[in-house]
Amino acid sequence: MKFNLEHDWQGNMSTPRKKLGEKTKLHLFFILLVIFLCTGLIGHEPWRPLESTSISIILDIIQNNLIILPMAASEHIIINPPLYPYVAAAFGKIFSPILSLHDAARLSNIFWISLILISLGLMTRELWGQGFGRQAGLIFIGSVGLILNIHSLIPEIATLLGYTMSLYALSLYFRRPFRASLVLGFGSGIAFLSGGIAPIVIIFLSSLFLLIFNNWRNRRYFIFLGISITIASLVVAPWVYSFHYLEPELFISWLTTIQTSSKLLFNYHFQGILWFTWPALPLAIWLIFRDYKLILSQRKLQIPIAFLLVLFIGVSITGNPNQTNLIPFTIPLSIIAVGAIDKLNRSTASALNWFGILIFGCIGFLIWLGWFAMMSEMPEKIYERMFYSSANYIAEFKLFSFLFALVITLLWITSIIKFKITNRSAITNWALGITMVWVTLITLWGPFIDNRKNYKLIFTDVKQQLIKTSSCVYVNNLSDSQINLLHYYTGIKGTNPNLENKDCRLALVSLTEEKNIPAEYKLWGEIWKGRRLIDKNYFILLTKEINL
């Protein structure tokens, strides 16, 4: 007896199950994103050196209502345009009644990362078809190097959105050229207003690089680029004009900051990519070697590869040795890696899955072991090492943090036991593993890390002395990040006497035990002295008025 597969009961039984499964997967994906993105955004002080510059600029915006030219305390010229700190300051204002400024400002990262994931999903669907967007998102958040960076106050997060929108525009060009030109114009404008000149140059050089392929060499593509450049010019023109009008000399200095580095950093960035972009990198390399013949004909490979090459050369020539330069590499590699998932053989996918389980399982075990040692003082050697590394932090049991970390760990263990190993589940398990590591690290070790990196106590103590005496202070031998955090906690920008002609009556000097007070401050009197337990340097606050 033959059954008609189009019969009503067959359709009613099978179709809803499939749709329910996809919806459930999508809902679980959103839950995973919320847990991963929101964990670690609040509950700790600004960490140096990663967040010190941005938090100083954000305070400058709020304190002085500066929109066009806000600067960190350590800066004397504009490094990056102020789009990212301006949005972060807006979040700080909105959530100031319930959160401290740095915690509220970090919430802006949810805004940026959400837009990045939307752009990435749309781009992946445009290039690879329906059903690949979620996989691209999982590969992206699973990138090892992003785990701390996307939870920190850094302008590269907004620049990454500009890059992602621009790549999405190139993928959309063949189907919707005018809409794509709008997206490219606004995307490159965002990249400029958050990252400066270099990102917008990289975007348009990547667009021109595509002309080496026959399918991009046509009149319509040049019209598309012309419209995009016009829109980008309109987006960036108000800030550029205002900057030049207010500070013409500073504007010229800013233009000259983009120049070829004296030391090429090809090796540095190559080595960084090898660990920063896992698991996307091995998947992308495997697909490129497998389907290299398709590069000449398929834009799904042409767009990310062209951007990768231009980006690698650009940051290696003009960039500094900073891991934040590696952040944009995650997007093109994630796009390429998506195409490799379903093409892997079962043994390769299984090997990737077990590699992730072993790595994240080992890291998770060490995190729990370190937390247990801090709570119980056993094993003694681990406790002593943790206690010293955390700057003598006295551990306290926090029930909610413990339960949250325990639940996430158990869910990860359940997922690797219950889930059937498939190509796509290997990527899902990787994203779950990195989420588990991040959540347990922040909830269990967060107070230890914060105590080590925290400058709040030392600079709040300095603030009490400054309030009594003066709102002007010289700084000597302080790093840029220390100057910026001094500004954040005291509201006072430290002054360099060699660069600015200010008659300050106070000076904050950082010294080691082996060094003496600088000669220019020999006749000044000491009114305060302090240090952090973890640092070799100590701070001395001096005043002119004593010993005169």
XYZ file of C-alpha atoms in Angstrom:
548
model
C 0.000 0.000 0.000
C 1.384 3.382 -1.020
C 1.111 6.517 1.107
C 0.686 9.959 -0.364
C 3.247 12.176 1.328
C 1.235 15.285 0.521
C -1.740 14.003 2.513
C -3.101 16.388 5.129
C -2.266 14.261 8.152
C 1.282 13.765 6.933
C 1.791 17.490 6.423
C 0.210 18.384 9.734
C 2.399 15.868 11.549
C 5.744 16.671 9.941
C 5.876 20.341 9.007
C 5.091 21.842 12.435
C 7.793 19.721 14.043
C 10.416 21.077 11.685
C 9.345 24.674 12.208
C 9.186 24.220 15.959
C 12.702 22.819 15.925
C 14.080 25.809 14.025
C 12.285 28.277 16.278
C 13.577 26.520 19.361
C 17.133 26.623 18.028
C 16.744 30.322 17.278
C 15.405 31.019 20.766
C 18.258 29.090 22.360
C 20.699 31.060 20.198
C 19.248 34.351 21.483
C 19.411 33.132 25.087
C 23.056 32.148 24.600
C 23.820 35.575 23.121
C 22.147 37.379 26.023
C 24.078 35.347 28.601
C 27.387 35.767 26.794
C 27.029 39.501 26.038
C 25.540 40.652 29.344
C 27.858 38.728 31.669
C 30.803 40.887 32.671
C 29.454 44.235 31.473
C 28.637 45.466 34.955
C 29.988 44.842 38.421
C 33.649 45.813 38.061
C 35.714 48.980 37.836
C 37.426 50.160 34.615
C 40.386 47.901 33.941
C 43.675 49.266 32.730
C 44.961 49.581 30.163
C 42.070 48.472 27.963
C 39.303 50.740 29.301
C 41.163 53.672 30.797
C 41.215 55.883 27.685
C 37.538 55.460 26.836
C 36.263 56.078 30.363
C 38.288 59.298 30.572
C 36.820 60.507 27.254
C 33.305 59.569 28.392
C 33.773 61.583 31.578
C 35.060 64.518 29.515
C 31.855 64.417 27.426
C 29.613 64.358 30.498
C 31.592 66.863 32.574
C 32.169 69.490 29.898
C 29.364 68.709 27.404
C 32.010 68.126 24.719
C 30.765 66.396 21.581
C 33.181 67.410 18.838
C 36.574 67.181 20.565
C 36.436 65.180 23.787
C 39.842 63.887 24.854
C 41.223 61.595 27.493
C 43.390 63.137 30.190
C 46.515 61.566 28.688
C 45.800 62.849 25.159
C 46.921 66.104 23.578
C 45.592 65.323 20.102
C 42.504 63.461 18.930
C 43.251 59.767 18.401
C 39.820 58.550 17.278
C 36.611 60.421 16.424
C 34.136 60.361 19.328
C 31.203 58.234 18.082
C 31.800 55.302 20.438
C 32.390 57.327 23.646
C 29.488 59.620 22.741
C 27.045 56.677 22.559
C 28.584 55.209 25.730
C 28.118 58.564 27.498
C 24.462 58.573 26.411
C 24.001 55.149 27.991
C 25.807 56.455 31.065
C 23.355 59.331 31.346
C 20.305 57.120 30.811
C 21.270 54.477 33.361
C 23.068 56.775 35.837
C 20.275 56.551 38.449
C 20.852 52.815 38.907
C 24.408 52.144 37.713
C 27.841 53.703 38.029
C 29.097 55.502 34.926
C 31.493 52.795 33.762
C 28.904 50.024 34.158
C 26.219 52.010 32.350
C 28.622 52.951 29.561
C 29.523 49.299 28.975
C 25.862 48.552 28.243
C 26.369 50.393 24.950
C 28.323 47.329 23.795
C 25.026 45.402 23.679
C 23.785 47.966 21.164
C 26.885 47.684 18.974
C 27.242 43.889 19.120
C 23.541 43.372 18.381
C 23.863 45.442 15.205
C 27.041 43.571 14.284
C 25.316 40.203 14.646
C 22.320 41.390 12.615
C 24.600 42.630 9.829
C 26.646 39.424 9.981
C 23.518 37.277 9.790
C 22.099 39.207 6.834
C 25.427 39.082 5.030
C 25.832 35.340 5.588
C 22.328 34.654 4.343
C 23.017 36.804 1.287
C 26.221 34.919 0.468
C 25.540 31.360 1.595
C 21.748 31.155 1.683
C 19.037 30.607 4.278
C 19.975 28.934 7.554
C 23.632 30.008 7.813
C 23.203 33.242 9.761
C 22.933 31.573 13.156
C 26.062 29.526 12.480
C 28.000 32.673 11.585
C 26.901 34.245 14.868
C 28.027 31.187 16.832
C 31.435 31.192 15.129
C 31.789 34.935 15.766
C 31.022 34.851 19.500
C 33.139 31.717 19.777
C 36.249 33.590 18.604
C 38.781 33.244 21.405
C 40.155 36.782 21.118
C 36.764 38.483 21.435
C 35.951 37.103 24.862
C 37.378 40.111 26.743
C 37.370 42.747 24.018
C 33.630 42.844 23.322
C 32.984 43.282 27.046
C 35.308 46.277 27.332
C 35.033 50.004 26.655
C 36.977 50.202 23.400
C 36.041 52.150 20.216
C 37.019 49.185 18.016
C 33.591 47.707 18.813
C 31.863 50.496 16.869
C 34.482 50.300 14.105
C 33.696 46.597 13.777
C 30.068 47.472 13.049
C 31.241 49.772 10.262
C 33.331 46.989 8.758
C 30.480 44.469 9.021
C 27.930 46.799 7.427
C 30.347 47.528 4.591
C 30.904 43.843 3.866
C 27.150 43.269 4.001
C 26.713 46.075 1.463
C 29.156 44.395 -0.928
C 27.309 41.095 -0.577
C 23.978 42.876 -1.228
C 25.244 44.804 -4.259
C 24.278 42.282 -6.949
C 20.673 42.010 -5.759
C 19.903 45.494 -4.385
C 22.595 47.924 -5.621
C 20.988 51.170 -4.412
C 20.158 49.788 -0.967
C 23.685 48.372 -0.813
C 25.169 51.807 -1.576
C 23.238 53.266 1.372
C 24.508 50.528 3.691
C 28.107 50.950 2.466
C 27.934 54.728 2.865
C 26.600 54.596 6.424
C 28.836 51.643 7.350
C 32.014 53.359 6.191
C 30.831 56.563 7.894
C 30.450 54.698 11.204
C 33.895 53.138 10.742
C 35.396 56.606 10.220
C 33.569 58.272 13.122
C 34.753 55.585 15.527
C 38.116 54.477 14.147
C 39.387 57.420 12.108
C 40.896 57.523 8.631
C 42.459 54.043 8.454
C 39.196 52.016 8.585
C 37.464 53.980 5.826
C 40.573 53.679 3.631
C 40.646 49.902 4.211
C 36.956 49.612 3.297
C 37.249 51.433 -0.016
C 40.562 49.784 -0.931
C 38.811 46.441 -0.385
C 36.040 47.617 -2.706
C 38.605 48.504 -5.363
C 40.496 45.241 -4.821
C 37.375 43.348 -5.977
C 37.869 44.827 -9.448
C 40.488 42.156 -10.163
C 37.563 39.731 -10.548
C 35.573 39.882 -13.781
C 32.135 39.809 -12.178
C 32.802 43.149 -10.426
C 34.130 45.069 -13.420
C 31.084 46.850 -14.756
C 29.654 50.340 -14.981
C 27.011 49.683 -12.328
C 29.673 48.870 -9.733
C 31.402 52.229 -10.253
C 28.046 54.005 -9.870
C 27.482 51.994 -6.682
C 30.866 53.092 -5.291
C 30.247 56.709 -6.291
C 26.912 56.838 -4.447
C 28.484 55.135 -1.409
C 31.355 57.643 -1.263
C 28.878 60.533 -1.523
C 26.775 59.177 1.351
C 29.852 58.488 3.480
C 31.049 62.050 2.864
C 27.703 63.437 4.016
C 27.852 61.279 7.166
C 31.347 62.356 8.233
C 31.270 65.962 6.962
C 29.560 67.599 10.009
C 32.175 66.292 12.464
C 35.131 66.952 10.141
C 33.969 70.513 9.411
C 33.312 71.248 13.090
C 36.708 69.849 14.068
C 38.518 71.945 11.459
C 36.518 75.059 12.361
C 37.143 74.809 16.113
C 40.774 73.624 16.110
C 42.439 73.999 12.674
C 45.960 73.304 13.975
C 44.832 70.265 15.932
C 42.965 69.076 12.842
C 46.154 69.153 10.767
C 47.998 67.262 13.511
C 45.259 64.650 13.532
C 45.516 64.137 9.774
C 49.244 63.455 10.087
C 48.743 60.760 12.755
C 48.015 58.226 10.002
C 51.367 57.339 8.557
C 53.407 54.288 7.729
C 54.921 52.680 10.801
C 58.690 52.510 11.002
C 58.399 48.818 11.882
C 56.164 46.579 9.762
C 54.016 44.295 11.891
C 53.202 41.479 9.467
C 54.671 38.815 11.729
C 52.970 40.222 14.837
C 49.502 40.213 13.248
C 50.028 36.822 11.611
C 50.910 35.243 14.949
C 47.996 37.022 16.627
C 45.471 35.787 14.075
C 46.553 32.192 14.721
C 45.042 32.235 18.224
C 42.684 35.217 18.163
C 40.308 33.916 15.475
C 39.798 30.295 16.532
C 37.699 28.342 15.545
C 37.018 30.357 12.362
C 40.630 30.299 11.127
C 41.163 26.534 10.602
C 37.714 26.172 9.033
C 38.354 29.092 6.670
C 41.790 27.806 5.646
C 40.367 24.330 4.996
C 37.584 25.720 2.774
C 39.910 28.014 0.810
C 42.285 25.140 0.010
C 39.355 22.892 -0.860
C 37.435 25.341 -3.067
C 40.201 27.639 -4.268
C 38.973 27.337 -7.865
C 35.699 29.008 -6.884
C 37.428 32.214 -5.773
C 37.445 33.549 -9.344
C 33.701 33.102 -9.760
C 31.896 33.256 -6.400
C 31.495 36.448 -4.386
C 30.960 34.421 -1.191
C 34.739 33.933 -1.168
C 35.848 37.014 -3.103
C 34.438 39.570 -0.631
C 35.909 38.187 2.631
C 39.257 37.253 1.051
C 39.689 40.702 -0.530
C 38.899 42.361 2.796
C 41.256 40.023 4.676
C 44.198 40.814 2.434
C 43.669 44.584 2.465
C 43.054 44.612 6.227
C 46.158 42.540 6.963
C 48.391 44.787 4.879
C 46.746 47.982 6.174
C 47.033 47.286 9.906
C 50.527 45.844 9.491
C 51.744 49.029 7.795
C 49.952 51.677 9.883
C 48.954 49.913 13.112
C 50.593 49.565 16.496
C 51.281 46.217 18.217
C 47.875 45.995 19.874
C 45.547 43.005 19.969
C 42.540 45.237 19.276
C 43.838 45.454 15.686
C 42.929 41.770 15.359
C 39.220 42.247 16.104
C 38.104 42.961 12.482
C 39.648 39.699 11.241
C 36.895 37.740 12.999
C 34.196 38.908 10.561
C 35.612 37.762 7.173
C 36.970 34.554 8.669
C 33.556 33.799 10.196
C 31.935 34.317 6.783
C 34.318 31.897 5.094
C 34.157 29.374 7.947
C 30.371 29.132 7.626
C 30.784 27.483 4.243
C 33.079 24.830 5.694
C 30.767 23.542 8.422
C 28.511 21.319 6.334
C 31.369 20.174 4.081
C 33.526 18.726 6.863
C 33.650 14.955 7.106
C 32.370 13.390 10.308
C 35.810 12.620 11.759
C 37.035 16.214 11.310
C 33.893 17.662 12.901
C 34.214 15.186 15.763
C 37.874 16.133 16.265
C 36.950 19.846 16.414
C 34.178 19.051 18.866
C 36.427 17.030 21.178
C 39.192 19.622 20.960
C 36.744 22.258 22.214
C 35.439 19.970 24.963
C 38.952 19.209 26.225
C 40.158 22.826 26.077
C 37.119 24.408 27.713
C 36.690 21.536 30.134
C 40.278 21.957 31.319
C 39.945 25.750 31.634
C 36.614 25.419 33.436
C 38.113 22.904 35.881
C 41.018 25.259 36.656
C 38.610 28.153 37.254
C 36.545 26.097 39.699
C 39.721 24.789 41.368
C 41.078 28.309 41.854
C 37.766 29.497 43.293
C 37.600 26.500 45.668
C 41.164 27.173 46.815
C 40.333 30.810 47.594
C 37.263 29.769 49.576
C 38.767 26.861 51.511
C 42.512 27.725 51.459
C 43.086 24.256 50.017
C 45.228 23.232 48.165
C 47.535 25.570 50.037
C 49.960 26.322 47.172
C 47.153 27.237 44.797
C 45.552 29.407 47.473
C 48.810 31.275 48.123
C 49.305 31.899 44.416
C 45.723 33.063 43.920
C 45.875 35.252 47.028
C 49.058 36.961 45.841
C 47.868 37.361 42.244
C 44.583 38.922 43.400
C 46.468 41.541 45.478
C 45.587 39.890 48.801
C 41.851 39.730 48.166
C 39.843 38.202 51.006
C 37.395 35.907 49.238
C 33.709 36.008 50.130
C 31.125 33.395 49.213
C 28.460 34.926 46.974
C 25.497 32.621 46.605
C 24.061 34.061 43.393
C 27.426 34.024 41.594
C 28.061 30.464 42.717
C 24.630 29.230 41.594
C 24.815 31.039 38.254
C 28.265 29.604 37.480
C 27.140 26.140 38.602
C 24.024 26.191 36.405
C 25.979 27.319 33.328
C 28.632 24.655 33.943
C 26.019 21.914 34.346
C 24.223 23.056 31.196
C 27.494 22.860 29.266
C 28.192 19.360 30.608
C 24.631 18.298 29.708
C 24.975 19.697 26.193
C 28.166 17.794 25.403
C 26.629 14.563 26.735
C 23.148 14.852 25.260
C 23.750 16.499 21.903
C 24.367 14.210 18.967
C 27.705 15.070 17.388
C 27.098 16.640 13.992
C 28.987 19.264 12.007
C 26.794 22.070 13.291
C 26.630 20.809 16.862
C 30.446 21.005 16.966
C 30.217 24.770 16.410
C 27.359 25.073 18.889
C 29.361 23.195 21.527
C 32.315 25.497 20.917
C 30.165 28.600 21.488
C 28.634 26.987 24.591
C 32.096 26.129 25.871
C 33.485 29.630 25.500
C 30.329 31.033 27.123
C 30.757 28.660 30.050
C 34.402 29.704 30.484
C 33.554 33.413 30.354
C 30.603 33.160 32.756
C 32.482 31.077 35.328
C 35.562 33.299 35.056
C 33.600 36.502 35.665
C 31.210 35.185 38.331
C 33.815 33.217 40.306
C 37.065 35.084 39.648
C 35.610 38.514 38.844
C 36.211 39.974 42.337
C 39.807 38.666 42.355
C 40.583 40.160 38.932
C 38.886 43.438 39.828
C 40.881 43.749 43.030
C 44.108 43.350 41.058
C 43.221 45.810 38.285
C 41.227 48.265 40.380
C 42.606 51.774 40.939
C 39.515 53.099 42.683
C 40.787 52.998 46.271
C 44.146 54.618 45.589
C 42.800 57.456 43.421
C 39.743 58.038 45.598
C 42.201 58.583 48.450
C 44.124 61.042 46.243
C 40.838 62.819 45.471
C 40.294 63.631 49.146
C 43.616 65.458 49.212
C 42.966 67.295 45.939
C 39.577 68.551 47.101
C 41.190 70.148 50.132
C 43.941 71.902 48.214
C 43.671 72.386 44.463
C 42.007 71.315 41.241
C 45.302 71.403 39.330
C 47.964 68.729 39.665
C 51.158 67.884 37.838
C 51.762 64.207 37.052
C 55.202 62.656 36.878
C 56.116 59.110 35.813
C 52.474 58.006 35.570
C 51.468 55.862 32.600
C 48.757 57.083 30.231
C 46.246 54.636 31.678
C 47.021 55.821 35.241
C 46.553 59.459 34.184
C 43.199 58.575 32.614
C 41.996 56.673 35.673
C 43.143 59.539 37.906
C 40.896 61.773 35.810
C 37.965 59.358 36.083
C 38.112 58.934 39.855
C 39.016 62.516 40.766
C 37.473 64.510 37.917
C 40.830 66.309 37.450
C 43.064 65.988 34.418
C 46.703 65.650 35.372
C 48.963 68.262 33.778
C 52.382 67.771 32.251
C 54.466 70.833 33.247
C 56.645 70.442 30.156
C 53.712 70.689 27.760
C 51.342 73.087 29.492
C 52.089 76.342 31.225
C 50.085 75.944 34.417
C 51.137 77.028 37.858
C 49.941 74.002 39.807
C 50.645 73.782 43.514
C 50.386 69.977 43.632
C 52.274 67.156 41.939
C 51.504 63.428 41.926
C 54.696 61.415 41.420
C 55.060 57.663 40.863
C 58.298 56.179 42.209
C 59.976 52.881 42.971
C 61.952 52.232 46.130
C 65.203 52.641 44.181
C 64.352 56.059 42.732
C 64.413 59.449 44.404
C 62.011 62.328 43.954
C 62.771 64.194 40.689
C 65.026 67.218 41.082
C 62.316 69.744 40.140
C 60.253 68.572 43.145
C 63.077 68.335 45.705
C 61.884 71.410 47.628
C 58.240 70.351 47.585
C 56.676 68.884 50.712
C 54.966 65.500 50.973
C 51.295 65.554 52.039
C 50.207 62.038 51.056
C 51.724 58.690 50.171
C 50.107 55.453 49.014
C 50.439 52.374 46.862
C 48.554 49.341 45.649
C 49.709 46.029 47.103
C 50.296 44.486 43.703
C 52.453 47.343 42.360
C 56.138 48.017 42.855
C 55.583 51.723 42.336
C 54.080 53.963 44.969
C 52.502 57.414 44.646
C 53.525 60.597 46.454
C 51.454 63.772 46.450
C 53.650 66.848 46.846
C 52.815 70.483 47.435
C 54.667 73.742 46.821
C 53.410 75.506 49.868
C 55.276 73.400 52.384
C 58.928 74.309 53.017
C 58.587 77.706 51.342
